[in-house]
Amino acid sequence: MKEFFTVAVLVGIAHSGIRLAAPYLFASLGEMVGQLSGVLNLGVDGIMLMGAFAAFYVVFMTGNLWLGLLAALIVGALMGLLMAVISVTMGAEQGISGIGLYLFGLGLSSLLFKTMIGSVESVSGFSTLRIPVLSELPIIGPIFFDHSVVVYLAYLMVPVSWYLINRTTLGLKIRAAGQNPEAADSLGVSVNGVRYITVIYGSAMAGIAGAALSIGLLNVFQENMTNGLGFIAVALVYFGGWRPFGILGGALLFSTVNALQLWAQVLGLPIPSDLAVMLPYVLTIIALAFAVRQVRQPAALTKPFERGE
Amino acid sequence: MQKRTIWLLALISVLILVIAGCAAPAAAPAAPAAESGGEAAAPAGEPFKVAIVMPSTITDLAWSQAMYDGLVAVQEEMGGESAMEIAYSESMFNVADAAAAIRDYANDGYNLIIAHGTQYGNSMFEVATDFPETSFAWGTAVDTGKDKGYENVFAYEANAQEGGYVNGVIAALLDESGVVGVVGPVEAGDAKLYIDGFATGAKATNPDIAVNISYTGSFGDTALAAEAANTHISAGADVLTGSAQQVVGAIGVAKEAGVLWLGTQSDQSSLAPDIVVANQVYDWTGSIKDMIAKIQAGELGGTVYTLTLENDGLKIVFNDGYATPDEVKAAADEAIQGIIDGSITPLAE
């Protein structure tokens, strides 16, 4: 057993935690926008799988990473369109249709993978982009400025999402659609139009989250490779209290504890592995129960909107 | 064109329903119904029908693929689809779904049903009680239920520690940093055997080597396995290994970082030809052939199969794309011989 709390190990944990949080950020921040407008989309994991496959396939065939990212965005948006038609226009029960969308994405991505690729392959994904000067800083540099491009993009989405929600007219309409759709409607806001936009946007982000895995962090595609990551992303929206920086905190807490337990195992700390892998989940639940102040969810969440009299 | 696209989409949706329907066993190797329509013409009458229920997929480059590849090899040897049919159900991580699939296959008159996971044992024994004329196999396990009166159950296991030991020897010889890392799934079954064997082999070759071991707590958490590989590399490891289907994430990371990889269960060389040195490959063909021969002779179960280096069930396959030094290959051969003749015990103590 070696020294655990050395600078090198702590830097390693922080670095890992930041990287691990990236896919959650894309997916959660997108899901948050949808929920703020009143639509709960539980299909995130399936959309991520479709995005992961689309990005991987395009990169596998063309080698163009940005084209791959675009493909994930488009495929995610299409999945979102499907979700919007089912849950907004047709007013289907959101929880059920989300699970349906998840199974659809899981099955379709597996089928496409089998027919179009067939075996597990790897691609050269986004490589690490060391930010000049900043990455030279002691401690701070290796933790924050030595990541893949997709990781920077994920963190950029935090202030962007905050700005969108709190400082734009669209953000105001989104929140109105989720809090009081009748009032929003009487003021001339197209509630269902706004919900279409948010669900499609959120799903496109979930597609990017999948791409962040398949062409950013892992550079492989495997059936069901998200392994339920999308559901954690939905939970993080609640954890973060529907606020971008709350979600950032939740994602970082979960990921950093995960990184911590990996390091603890690698360095041979005498903790049973079964206990170690539970740690991120247990701590997140504890934090959720005690530390996070109660935030009310959007009043019209999961409620389809129909124009009354 | 438009119409064709719509028709295609409709077709795809139907196929997805079949796949996502999970419990509904999917028919095997894209065998078109038209082709099996010719089975009436098959000289030996009915083909031998094998079904397998697996926790991951036939393309997982690990546990499930190893068994599926074995079945396909036996099928080819027996004379193709007309002599042997294979049906499979993938991604049965939910044991209740697996139980339903096992029962469906039994109802459908399959001759041999393979429950490819220790976790399926209880469900399989339940079905085996109701279908005494059908043969079942499960693994990794050593219990055929003989003492409880079952006569239609085979069991199989892999002495994964043997190839683990050999991989450990190879890792220790190629390692320069003094640290090697293991990306483990769950601390149980053949994964644990493999990892323990690996650590023993590495330590026997270089007593000063540090073998860092981590588990992700899952077989399919590809993202966490990748991060585990990153962590091992940050902690100084320059040779990695790992087990279960999730390792493709770790191999992706190893490839990016230029760190060597040793595989197990299936041949993983194709995924990263530059850095995969060698693989312990599970070859189930011998076991499957023997089961089929026994079943055809009227013996429906009772045998435990163990893959070992000695019976060729375990093979060390070097990757031709990586120039392994001759002395490393020689040391690996020596370890293989030692394990076969018993002078080396691949598990410490």
Short mmCIF file of C-alpha atoms in Angstrom, two decimals, chain B residues 46 49 104-113 131 134:
data_model
loop_
_atom_site.label_atom_id
_atom_site.label_comp_id
_atom_site.label_asym_id
_atom_site.label_seq_id
_atom_site.Cartn_x
_atom_site.Cartn_y
_atom_site.Cartn_z
CA GLU B 46 -34.00 -32.84 -37.98
CA LYS B 49 -30.92 -27.49 -32.19
CA ASP B 104 -39.31 -20.66 -24.38
CA TYR B 105 -36.43 -22.54 -25.94
CA ALA B 106 -37.35 -25.68 -24.00
CA ASN B 107 -40.93 -25.35 -25.23
CA ASP B 108 -39.67 -24.93 -28.76
CA GLY B 109 -37.98 -28.30 -28.62
CA TYR B 110 -34.32 -27.31 -28.55
CA ASN B 111 -31.99 -30.23 -27.86
CA LEU B 112 -29.41 -28.31 -25.86
CA ILE B 113 -29.99 -25.05 -24.04
CA PHE B 131 -38.14 -30.75 -19.31
CA THR B 134 -34.03 -31.61 -22.87
#
